[in-house]
């Protein structure tokens, strides 16, 4: 055993070990949930068993068909197990709904894999993706419904969907197209040619403006983060990144002074204790919850995370910290870390510049999203409403997270293998 | 009772999750060492790894990666072979690996010193599994399905 690990056989050799640990986690978590009900609640038992089957089944599909990087699924399996147990503990009714979303998410994950593995050569035009983004905004503005003061939801049948969740994936494709084919952005204006990067900058700021109109400041921040990293990595001009940072600081300050919503958020961030009963209620409850958890937490079902408003969506991390302890919280952050590492390694490995940029952007999207919401919950940065991938309650978030994962999986699987085979035949002939 | 279980479970849970993270990080470590091997792209395809001893405790590191793409790959001392091993204990055509669809079979070509598969003498045509060690003379080759 020790020998084998040293000789380093293929990626799949030690595949099942970590997956068994995920299974053990599911047993512990859902076993507790089952015993917690009086009389004994059988729904978590069925749910846990189904989750167990699902995790092994998808693992087998990946192992058997060699769908690329197996760690992506292993890490996400751990995350959804923790998230699902927490969701059921917070609200059994919504826990069941969330479980359905996980099932749909996994289906989307596998479908996106197949779709992207076949279609990755197409749809690389800058304007196609930009058009798609604008169309998403237009649809939301015209047909959108208002929930919690933000007109960013679409009603489809009985379900509501947040188009911006899809938007941030399309944005990555748009950015990838921008940095790999900047010549497409060449525009002439009053006889002078404008540098493509300024055209790109203009397009991105318009998008951010659209997000701000819809009051999605979290998503605006997210796409700005992704944009900034893209230009930092792909543009030679470092000063350009600095200008962007400066410009957005000015814009942020103007927004802070003019939009009362943002001003409240920032003031609450600076000192939530002034108005504990009002604007500071949510964040202070979150801090109390994290604090009361201590190192090992109160134990599943033993804490009082329900005092935090929006605990199922934005504040799920605080609930995890309360019941599984700060060690549990750090474990979640570390899980995201290793997920990002896998994405980064993939981006380094791919030869095609466009797909390299896509892998990089998708990884950054997950990274920034995690940072923005966990940072908000622990009062490191001002709070903006955004979901924690794979853990927060909500169909749009779950589906878009799994779609992102499916894209990364496709890039690490068939696409990477095909590239390698092409390189190999190139050497021989 | 439930409180008691909950109390015990929370410690168990933290331990499990951290063991999980440790396992993944360990695999990632192996993975990075693998990347430092010569042809990292070749590692995506089914391949044989030539191992060299490292240190004293029997640990080995990868010296070379040979992708196996042809239906028949010969291994031996002769120039005709795909993988040439200039070792006095290796016969001129020592062992052959056949690719049949997705499967790989190893067969000893009546070599003078014989071949070991995972330490056992290879006497007939056997299918290769991921991680199998083929030993010719003093040389170890490890088979990998590839896949990254």
PDB file of N, CA and C in Angstrom, chain A residues 151-206:
ATOM      1  N   UNK A 151     -35.470  42.958  -8.486  1.00  0.00           N
ATOM      2  CA  UNK A 151     -36.226  42.454  -9.624  1.00  0.00           C
ATOM      3  C   UNK A 151     -35.303  41.592 -10.474  1.00  0.00           C
ATOM      4  N   UNK A 152     -34.898  40.441  -9.933  1.00  0.00           N
ATOM      5  CA  UNK A 152     -33.941  39.610 -10.672  1.00  0.00           C
ATOM      6  C   UNK A 152     -34.372  38.148 -10.700  1.00  0.00           C
ATOM      7  N   UNK A 153     -35.663  37.910 -10.645  1.00  0.00           N
ATOM      8  CA  UNK A 153     -36.144  36.534 -10.654  1.00  0.00           C
ATOM      9  C   UNK A 153     -37.063  36.316 -11.837  1.00  0.00           C
ATOM     10  N   UNK A 154     -36.989  35.112 -12.392  1.00  0.00           N
ATOM     11  CA  UNK A 154     -37.896  34.736 -13.467  1.00  0.00           C
ATOM     12  C   UNK A 154     -38.824  33.659 -12.945  1.00  0.00           C
ATOM     13  N   UNK A 155     -40.105  33.767 -13.264  1.00  0.00           N
ATOM     14  CA  UNK A 155     -41.041  32.718 -12.873  1.00  0.00           C
ATOM     15  C   UNK A 155     -41.247  31.770 -14.036  1.00  0.00           C
ATOM     16  N   UNK A 156     -40.966  30.494 -13.803  1.00  0.00           N
ATOM     17  CA  UNK A 156     -41.179  29.478 -14.838  1.00  0.00           C
ATOM     18  C   UNK A 156     -42.044  28.399 -14.224  1.00  0.00           C
ATOM     19  N   UNK A 157     -43.291  28.336 -14.645  1.00  0.00           N
ATOM     20  CA  UNK A 157     -44.191  27.382 -14.010  1.00  0.00           C
ATOM     21  C   UNK A 157     -44.332  27.759 -12.557  1.00  0.00           C
ATOM     22  N   UNK A 158     -44.104  26.828 -11.647  1.00  0.00           N
ATOM     23  CA  UNK A 158     -44.206  27.136 -10.231  1.00  0.00           C
ATOM     24  C   UNK A 158     -42.887  27.563  -9.618  1.00  0.00           C
ATOM     25  N   UNK A 159     -41.818  27.500 -10.418  1.00  0.00           N
ATOM     26  CA  UNK A 159     -40.488  27.753  -9.854  1.00  0.00           C
ATOM     27  C   UNK A 159     -39.967  29.127 -10.233  1.00  0.00           C
ATOM     28  N   UNK A 160     -39.142  29.670  -9.352  1.00  0.00           N
ATOM     29  CA  UNK A 160     -38.482  30.916  -9.704  1.00  0.00           C
ATOM     30  C   UNK A 160     -37.024  30.626  -9.991  1.00  0.00           C
ATOM     31  N   UNK A 161     -36.486  31.382 -10.921  1.00  0.00           N
ATOM     32  CA  UNK A 161     -35.121  31.152 -11.353  1.00  0.00           C
ATOM     33  C   UNK A 161     -34.399  32.481 -11.431  1.00  0.00           C
ATOM     34  N   UNK A 162     -33.120  32.470 -11.042  1.00  0.00           N
ATOM     35  CA  UNK A 162     -32.334  33.694 -11.073  1.00  0.00           C
ATOM     36  C   UNK A 162     -31.412  33.669 -12.292  1.00  0.00           C
ATOM     37  N   UNK A 163     -31.737  34.480 -13.336  1.00  0.00           N
ATOM     38  CA  UNK A 163     -30.939  34.413 -14.569  1.00  0.00           C
ATOM     39  C   UNK A 163     -29.486  34.814 -14.342  1.00  0.00           C
ATOM     40  N   UNK A 164     -29.214  35.619 -13.311  1.00  0.00           N
ATOM     41  CA  UNK A 164     -27.832  36.062 -13.118  1.00  0.00           C
ATOM     42  C   UNK A 164     -26.913  34.889 -12.772  1.00  0.00           C
ATOM     43  N   UNK A 165     -27.491  33.825 -12.238  1.00  0.00           N
ATOM     44  CA  UNK A 165     -26.683  32.638 -11.938  1.00  0.00           C
ATOM     45  C   UNK A 165     -26.120  32.042 -13.223  1.00  0.00           C
ATOM     46  N   UNK A 166     -26.954  32.053 -14.272  1.00  0.00           N
ATOM     47  CA  UNK A 166     -26.492  31.600 -15.582  1.00  0.00           C
ATOM     48  C   UNK A 166     -25.551  32.645 -16.171  1.00  0.00           C
ATOM     49  N   UNK A 167     -25.891  33.909 -15.907  1.00  0.00           N
ATOM     50  CA  UNK A 167     -25.119  35.022 -16.454  1.00  0.00           C
ATOM     51  C   UNK A 167     -23.652  34.966 -16.089  1.00  0.00           C
ATOM     52  N   UNK A 168     -23.362  34.560 -14.845  1.00  0.00           N
ATOM     53  CA  UNK A 168     -21.950  34.598 -14.451  1.00  0.00           C
ATOM     54  C   UNK A 168     -21.133  33.514 -15.155  1.00  0.00           C
ATOM     55  N   UNK A 169     -21.780  32.411 -15.564  1.00  0.00           N
ATOM     56  CA  UNK A 169     -21.060  31.406 -16.355  1.00  0.00           C
ATOM     57  C   UNK A 169     -20.810  31.947 -17.766  1.00  0.00           C
ATOM     58  N   UNK A 170     -21.866  32.546 -18.356  1.00  0.00           N
ATOM     59  CA  UNK A 170     -21.717  33.110 -19.705  1.00  0.00           C
ATOM     60  C   UNK A 170     -20.647  34.203 -19.691  1.00  0.00           C
ATOM     61  N   UNK A 171     -20.585  34.964 -18.599  1.00  0.00           N
ATOM     62  CA  UNK A 171     -19.597  36.037 -18.486  1.00  0.00           C
ATOM     63  C   UNK A 171     -18.168  35.490 -18.607  1.00  0.00           C
ATOM     64  N   UNK A 172     -17.933  34.325 -18.003  1.00  0.00           N
ATOM     65  CA  UNK A 172     -16.602  33.709 -18.095  1.00  0.00           C
ATOM     66  C   UNK A 172     -16.258  33.402 -19.549  1.00  0.00           C
ATOM     67  N   UNK A 173     -17.235  32.867 -20.290  1.00  0.00           N
ATOM     68  CA  UNK A 173     -16.997  32.570 -21.700  1.00  0.00           C
ATOM     69  C   UNK A 173     -16.727  33.861 -22.477  1.00  0.00           C
ATOM     70  N   UNK A 174     -17.477  34.894 -22.142  1.00  0.00           N
ATOM     71  CA  UNK A 174     -17.291  36.192 -22.791  1.00  0.00           C
ATOM     72  C   UNK A 174     -15.883  36.730 -22.530  1.00  0.00           C
ATOM     73  N   UNK A 175     -15.443  36.675 -21.284  1.00  0.00           N
ATOM     74  CA  UNK A 175     -14.106  37.167 -20.940  1.00  0.00           C
ATOM     75  C   UNK A 175     -13.026  36.335 -21.648  1.00  0.00           C
ATOM     76  N   UNK A 176     -13.250  35.019 -21.684  1.00  0.00           N
ATOM     77  CA  UNK A 176     -12.269  34.144 -22.343  1.00  0.00           C
ATOM     78  C   UNK A 176     -12.139  34.529 -23.820  1.00  0.00           C
ATOM     79  N   UNK A 177     -13.286  34.815 -24.454  1.00  0.00           N
ATOM     80  CA  UNK A 177     -13.264  35.225 -25.862  1.00  0.00           C
ATOM     81  C   UNK A 177     -12.558  36.568 -26.012  1.00  0.00           C
ATOM     82  N   UNK A 178     -12.812  37.477 -25.080  1.00  0.00           N
ATOM     83  CA  UNK A 178     -12.187  38.807 -25.132  1.00  0.00           C
ATOM     84  C   UNK A 178     -10.672  38.724 -25.068  1.00  0.00           C
ATOM     85  N   UNK A 179     -10.151  37.939 -24.138  1.00  0.00           N
ATOM     86  CA  UNK A 179      -8.698  37.937 -23.960  1.00  0.00           C
ATOM     87  C   UNK A 179      -7.986  37.076 -24.994  1.00  0.00           C
ATOM     88  N   UNK A 180      -8.689  36.126 -25.613  1.00  0.00           N
ATOM     89  CA  UNK A 180      -7.992  35.297 -26.594  1.00  0.00           C
ATOM     90  C   UNK A 180      -8.143  35.835 -28.019  1.00  0.00           C
ATOM     91  N   UNK A 181      -9.248  36.517 -28.300  1.00  0.00           N
ATOM     92  CA  UNK A 181      -9.404  37.103 -29.639  1.00  0.00           C
ATOM     93  C   UNK A 181      -9.700  38.590 -29.517  1.00  0.00           C
ATOM     94  N   UNK A 182      -8.710  39.367 -29.018  1.00  0.00           N
ATOM     95  CA  UNK A 182      -8.977  40.800 -28.836  1.00  0.00           C
ATOM     96  C   UNK A 182      -9.170  41.529 -30.163  1.00  0.00           C
ATOM     97  N   UNK A 183      -8.628  40.939 -31.265  1.00  0.00           N
ATOM     98  CA  UNK A 183      -8.752  41.633 -32.566  1.00  0.00           C
ATOM     99  C   UNK A 183     -10.214  41.785 -32.997  1.00  0.00           C
ATOM    100  N   UNK A 184     -11.090  40.929 -32.444  1.00  0.00           N
ATOM    101  CA  UNK A 184     -12.511  41.034 -32.799  1.00  0.00           C
ATOM    102  C   UNK A 184     -13.147  42.283 -32.213  1.00  0.00           C
ATOM    103  N   UNK A 185     -12.482  42.873 -31.229  1.00  0.00           N
ATOM    104  CA  UNK A 185     -13.063  44.022 -30.540  1.00  0.00           C
ATOM    105  C   UNK A 185     -12.564  45.353 -31.105  1.00  0.00           C
ATOM    106  N   UNK A 186     -11.848  45.282 -32.227  1.00  0.00           N
ATOM    107  CA  UNK A 186     -11.277  46.516 -32.774  1.00  0.00           C
ATOM    108  C   UNK A 186     -12.384  47.422 -33.322  1.00  0.00           C
ATOM    109  N   UNK A 187     -12.471  48.593 -32.806  1.00  0.00           N
ATOM    110  CA  UNK A 187     -13.523  49.516 -33.222  1.00  0.00           C
ATOM    111  C   UNK A 187     -12.869  50.822 -33.671  1.00  0.00           C
ATOM    112  N   UNK A 188     -13.403  51.398 -34.792  1.00  0.00           N
ATOM    113  CA  UNK A 188     -12.890  52.708 -35.221  1.00  0.00           C
ATOM    114  C   UNK A 188     -13.861  53.779 -34.783  1.00  0.00           C
ATOM    115  N   UNK A 189     -13.315  54.824 -34.239  1.00  0.00           N
ATOM    116  CA  UNK A 189     -14.181  55.903 -33.760  1.00  0.00           C
ATOM    117  C   UNK A 189     -13.559  57.234 -34.154  1.00  0.00           C
ATOM    118  N   UNK A 190     -14.264  58.000 -34.934  1.00  0.00           N
ATOM    119  CA  UNK A 190     -13.818  59.275 -35.519  1.00  0.00           C
ATOM    120  C   UNK A 190     -12.376  59.169 -36.042  1.00  0.00           C
ATOM    121  N   UNK A 191     -12.210  58.157 -36.897  1.00  0.00           N
ATOM    122  CA  UNK A 191     -10.935  58.016 -37.599  1.00  0.00           C
ATOM    123  C   UNK A 191      -9.838  57.345 -36.798  1.00  0.00           C
ATOM    124  N   UNK A 192      -9.981  57.277 -35.480  1.00  0.00           N
ATOM    125  CA  UNK A 192      -8.907  56.670 -34.687  1.00  0.00           C
ATOM    126  C   UNK A 192      -9.316  55.274 -34.206  1.00  0.00           C
ATOM    127  N   UNK A 193      -8.333  54.420 -34.172  1.00  0.00           N
ATOM    128  CA  UNK A 193      -8.625  53.063 -33.735  1.00  0.00           C
ATOM    129  C   UNK A 193      -8.500  52.978 -32.215  1.00  0.00           C
ATOM    130  N   UNK A 194      -9.494  52.393 -31.587  1.00  0.00           N
ATOM    131  CA  UNK A 194      -9.463  52.284 -30.133  1.00  0.00           C
ATOM    132  C   UNK A 194      -8.859  50.935 -29.757  1.00  0.00           C
ATOM    133  N   UNK A 195      -8.040  50.962 -28.737  1.00  0.00           N
ATOM    134  CA  UNK A 195      -7.415  49.729 -28.245  1.00  0.00           C
ATOM    135  C   UNK A 195      -8.505  48.755 -27.792  1.00  0.00           C
ATOM    136  N   UNK A 196      -8.427  47.479 -28.264  1.00  0.00           N
ATOM    137  CA  UNK A 196      -9.477  46.514 -27.911  1.00  0.00           C
ATOM    138  C   UNK A 196      -9.729  46.410 -26.404  1.00  0.00           C
ATOM    139  N   UNK A 197      -8.683  46.597 -25.610  1.00  0.00           N
ATOM    140  CA  UNK A 197      -8.896  46.397 -24.178  1.00  0.00           C
ATOM    141  C   UNK A 197      -9.807  47.460 -23.575  1.00  0.00           C
ATOM    142  N   UNK A 198      -9.818  48.672 -24.213  1.00  0.00           N
ATOM    143  CA  UNK A 198     -10.737  49.682 -23.705  1.00  0.00           C
ATOM    144  C   UNK A 198     -12.170  49.381 -24.104  1.00  0.00           C
ATOM    145  N   UNK A 199     -12.318  48.776 -25.301  1.00  0.00           N
ATOM    146  CA  UNK A 199     -13.662  48.348 -25.722  1.00  0.00           C
ATOM    147  C   UNK A 199     -14.186  47.297 -24.750  1.00  0.00           C
ATOM    148  N   UNK A 200     -13.302  46.317 -24.421  1.00  0.00           N
ATOM    149  CA  UNK A 200     -13.675  45.263 -23.470  1.00  0.00           C
ATOM    150  C   UNK A 200     -14.070  45.875 -22.133  1.00  0.00           C
ATOM    151  N   UNK A 201     -13.267  46.839 -21.703  1.00  0.00           N
ATOM    152  CA  UNK A 201     -13.520  47.501 -20.426  1.00  0.00           C
ATOM    153  C   UNK A 201     -14.904  48.153 -20.425  1.00  0.00           C
ATOM    154  N   UNK A 202     -15.200  48.856 -21.541  1.00  0.00           N
ATOM    155  CA  UNK A 202     -16.505  49.502 -21.650  1.00  0.00           C
ATOM    156  C   UNK A 202     -17.625  48.482 -21.555  1.00  0.00           C
ATOM    157  N   UNK A 203     -17.500  47.379 -22.295  1.00  0.00           N
ATOM    158  CA  UNK A 203     -18.540  46.349 -22.303  1.00  0.00           C
ATOM    159  C   UNK A 203     -18.754  45.789 -20.893  1.00  0.00           C
ATOM    160  N   UNK A 204     -17.648  45.529 -20.169  1.00  0.00           N
ATOM    161  CA  UNK A 204     -17.751  44.959 -18.827  1.00  0.00           C
ATOM    162  C   UNK A 204     -18.422  45.947 -17.867  1.00  0.00           C
ATOM    163  N   UNK A 205     -18.055  47.232 -17.981  1.00  0.00           N
ATOM    164  CA  UNK A 205     -18.653  48.215 -17.059  1.00  0.00           C
ATOM    165  C   UNK A 205     -20.142  48.380 -17.317  1.00  0.00           C
ATOM    166  N   UNK A 206     -20.537  48.259 -18.600  1.00  0.00           N
ATOM    167  CA  UNK A 206     -21.975  48.314 -18.907  1.00  0.00           C
ATOM    168  C   UNK A 206     -22.689  47.156 -18.206  1.00  0.00           C
TER     169      UNK A 206
END
